[in-house]
Short mmCIF file of C-alpha atoms in Angstrom, two decimals:
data_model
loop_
_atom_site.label_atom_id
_atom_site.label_comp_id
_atom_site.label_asym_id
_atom_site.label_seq_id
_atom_site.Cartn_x
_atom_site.Cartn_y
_atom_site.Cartn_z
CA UNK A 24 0.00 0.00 0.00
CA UNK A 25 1.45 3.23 -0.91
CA UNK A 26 1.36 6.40 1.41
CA UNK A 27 3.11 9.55 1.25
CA UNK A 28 3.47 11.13 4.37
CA UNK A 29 4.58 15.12 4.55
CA UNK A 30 6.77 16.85 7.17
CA UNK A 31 8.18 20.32 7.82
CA UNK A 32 5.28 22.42 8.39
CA UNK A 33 5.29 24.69 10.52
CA UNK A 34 5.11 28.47 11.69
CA UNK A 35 7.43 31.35 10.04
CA UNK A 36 7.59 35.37 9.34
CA UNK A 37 7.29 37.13 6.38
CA UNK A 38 10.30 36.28 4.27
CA UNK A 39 11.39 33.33 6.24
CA UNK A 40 11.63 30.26 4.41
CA UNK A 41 10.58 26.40 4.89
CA UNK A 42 11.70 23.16 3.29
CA UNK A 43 8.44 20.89 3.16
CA UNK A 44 9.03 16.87 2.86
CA UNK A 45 7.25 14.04 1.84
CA UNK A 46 8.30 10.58 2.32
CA UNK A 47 6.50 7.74 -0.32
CA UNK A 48 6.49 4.73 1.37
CA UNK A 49 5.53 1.30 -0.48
CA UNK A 50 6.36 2.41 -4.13
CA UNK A 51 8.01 -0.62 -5.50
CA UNK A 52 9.29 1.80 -8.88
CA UNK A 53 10.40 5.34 -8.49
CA UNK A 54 8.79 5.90 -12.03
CA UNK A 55 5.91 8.55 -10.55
CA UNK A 56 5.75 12.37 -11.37
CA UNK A 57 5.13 13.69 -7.55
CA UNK A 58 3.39 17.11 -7.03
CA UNK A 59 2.82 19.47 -4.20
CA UNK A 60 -0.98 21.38 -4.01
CA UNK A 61 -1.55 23.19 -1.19
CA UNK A 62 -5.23 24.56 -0.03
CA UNK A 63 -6.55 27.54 2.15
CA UNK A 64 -10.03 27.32 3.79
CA UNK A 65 -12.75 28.41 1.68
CA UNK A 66 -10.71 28.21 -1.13
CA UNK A 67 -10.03 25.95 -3.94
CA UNK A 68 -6.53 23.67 -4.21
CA UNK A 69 -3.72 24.84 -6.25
CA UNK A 70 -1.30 22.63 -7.60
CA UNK A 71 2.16 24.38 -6.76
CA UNK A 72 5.09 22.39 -8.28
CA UNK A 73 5.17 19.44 -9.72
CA UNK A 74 8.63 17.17 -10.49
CA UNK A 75 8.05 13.74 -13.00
CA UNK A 76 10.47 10.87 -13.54
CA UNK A 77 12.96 12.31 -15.36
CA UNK A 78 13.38 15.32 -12.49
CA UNK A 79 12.19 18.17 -15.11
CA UNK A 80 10.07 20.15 -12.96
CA UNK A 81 7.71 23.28 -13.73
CA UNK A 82 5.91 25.57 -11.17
CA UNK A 83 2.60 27.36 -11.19
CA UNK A 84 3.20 31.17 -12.20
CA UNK A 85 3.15 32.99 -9.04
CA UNK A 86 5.60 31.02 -7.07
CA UNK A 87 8.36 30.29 -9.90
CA UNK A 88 11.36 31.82 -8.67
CA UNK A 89 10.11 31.71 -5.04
CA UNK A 90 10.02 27.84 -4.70
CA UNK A 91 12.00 25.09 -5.66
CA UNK A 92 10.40 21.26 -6.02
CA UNK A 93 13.49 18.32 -5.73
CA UNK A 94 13.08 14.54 -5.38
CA UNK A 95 15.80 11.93 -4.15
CA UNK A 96 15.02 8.42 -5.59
CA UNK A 97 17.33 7.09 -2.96
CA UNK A 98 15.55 8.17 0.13
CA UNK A 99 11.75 7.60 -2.17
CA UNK A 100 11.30 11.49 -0.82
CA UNK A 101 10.13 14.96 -2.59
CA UNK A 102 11.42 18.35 -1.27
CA UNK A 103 9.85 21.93 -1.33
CA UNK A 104 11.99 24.66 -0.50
CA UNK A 105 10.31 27.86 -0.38
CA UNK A 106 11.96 31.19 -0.04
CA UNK A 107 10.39 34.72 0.73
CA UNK A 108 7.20 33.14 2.33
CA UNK A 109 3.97 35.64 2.93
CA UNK A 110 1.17 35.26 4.48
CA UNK A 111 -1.10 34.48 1.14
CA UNK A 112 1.46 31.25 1.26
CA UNK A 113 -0.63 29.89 4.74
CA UNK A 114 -2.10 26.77 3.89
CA UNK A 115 -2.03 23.14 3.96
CA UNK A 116 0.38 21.79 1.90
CA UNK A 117 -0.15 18.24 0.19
CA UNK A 118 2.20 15.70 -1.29
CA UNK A 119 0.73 13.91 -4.40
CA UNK A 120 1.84 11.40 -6.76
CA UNK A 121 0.50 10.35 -9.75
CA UNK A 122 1.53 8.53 -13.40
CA UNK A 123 0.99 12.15 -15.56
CA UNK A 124 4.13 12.89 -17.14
CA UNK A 125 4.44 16.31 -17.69
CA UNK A 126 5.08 18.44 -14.45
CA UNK A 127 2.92 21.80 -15.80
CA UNK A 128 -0.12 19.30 -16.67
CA UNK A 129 0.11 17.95 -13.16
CA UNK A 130 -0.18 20.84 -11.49
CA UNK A 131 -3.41 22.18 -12.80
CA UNK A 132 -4.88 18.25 -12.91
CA UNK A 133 -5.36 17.58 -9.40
CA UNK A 134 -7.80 14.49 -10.32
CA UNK A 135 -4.96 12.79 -12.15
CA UNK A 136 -3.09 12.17 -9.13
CA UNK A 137 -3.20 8.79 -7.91
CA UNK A 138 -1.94 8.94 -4.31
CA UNK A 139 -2.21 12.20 -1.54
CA UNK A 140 -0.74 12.81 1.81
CA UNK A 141 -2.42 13.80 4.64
CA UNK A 142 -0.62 17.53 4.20
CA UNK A 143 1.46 19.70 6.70
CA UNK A 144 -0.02 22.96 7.67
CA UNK A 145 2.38 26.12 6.59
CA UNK A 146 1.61 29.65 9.10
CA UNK A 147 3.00 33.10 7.73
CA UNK A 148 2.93 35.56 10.43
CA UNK A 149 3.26 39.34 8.90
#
């Protein structure tokens, strides 16, 4: 059974910066595009950054530059750094993996993914 579990959450100021993880456990191929969403009450999910097999990764518009998605196949883990956080970045962040191939697809087709973590809630204090 595969499960993706996310860590690093947590509370920062304006212009700090976090590194979210998320750990896959029970993937018996590392062949999986993996994505990070995140979602703020009331509001719909947004995919954020997504990284495929092949590590090409792509970003949604208003946090390229900001954030930076990584994977190591050794460890079965995904990274997100993210740099210059505000408080429009507070949200629950989700891990997600899925079979799409192309990172930029992935992050506005939240349906296509296959597996989701529970998420790990992000705080920006101004």
């Amino acid at each position: 059974q595969v499960q993706l579990v996310e860590f690093g959450g947590g509370s920062v100021q304006a212009g700090g910066s976090l590194t979210l993880s998320c750990e896959v456990w029970g993937l018996t191929s590392p062949n999986y595009l993996m994505a990070w969403f995140r979602r703020v009450p009331g509001k719909a999910r947004q995919g954020v950054a997504a990284i495929n097999k092949e590590s090409a990764a792509d970003y949604v518009d208003s946090v390229r530059g900001l954030i930076a998605i990584s994977r190591d196949y050794a460890k079965n883990t995904v990274y997100l750094q993210m740099n210059s956080l505000q408080p429009e970045d507070t949200a629950r962040y989700y891990c997600a993996m899925g079979s799409l191939n192309s990172p930029i697809i992935a992050i506005y087709a939240a349906d296509g993914m296959d597996y989701w973590g529970q998420g790990t809630l992000v705080t920006i204090s101004s």
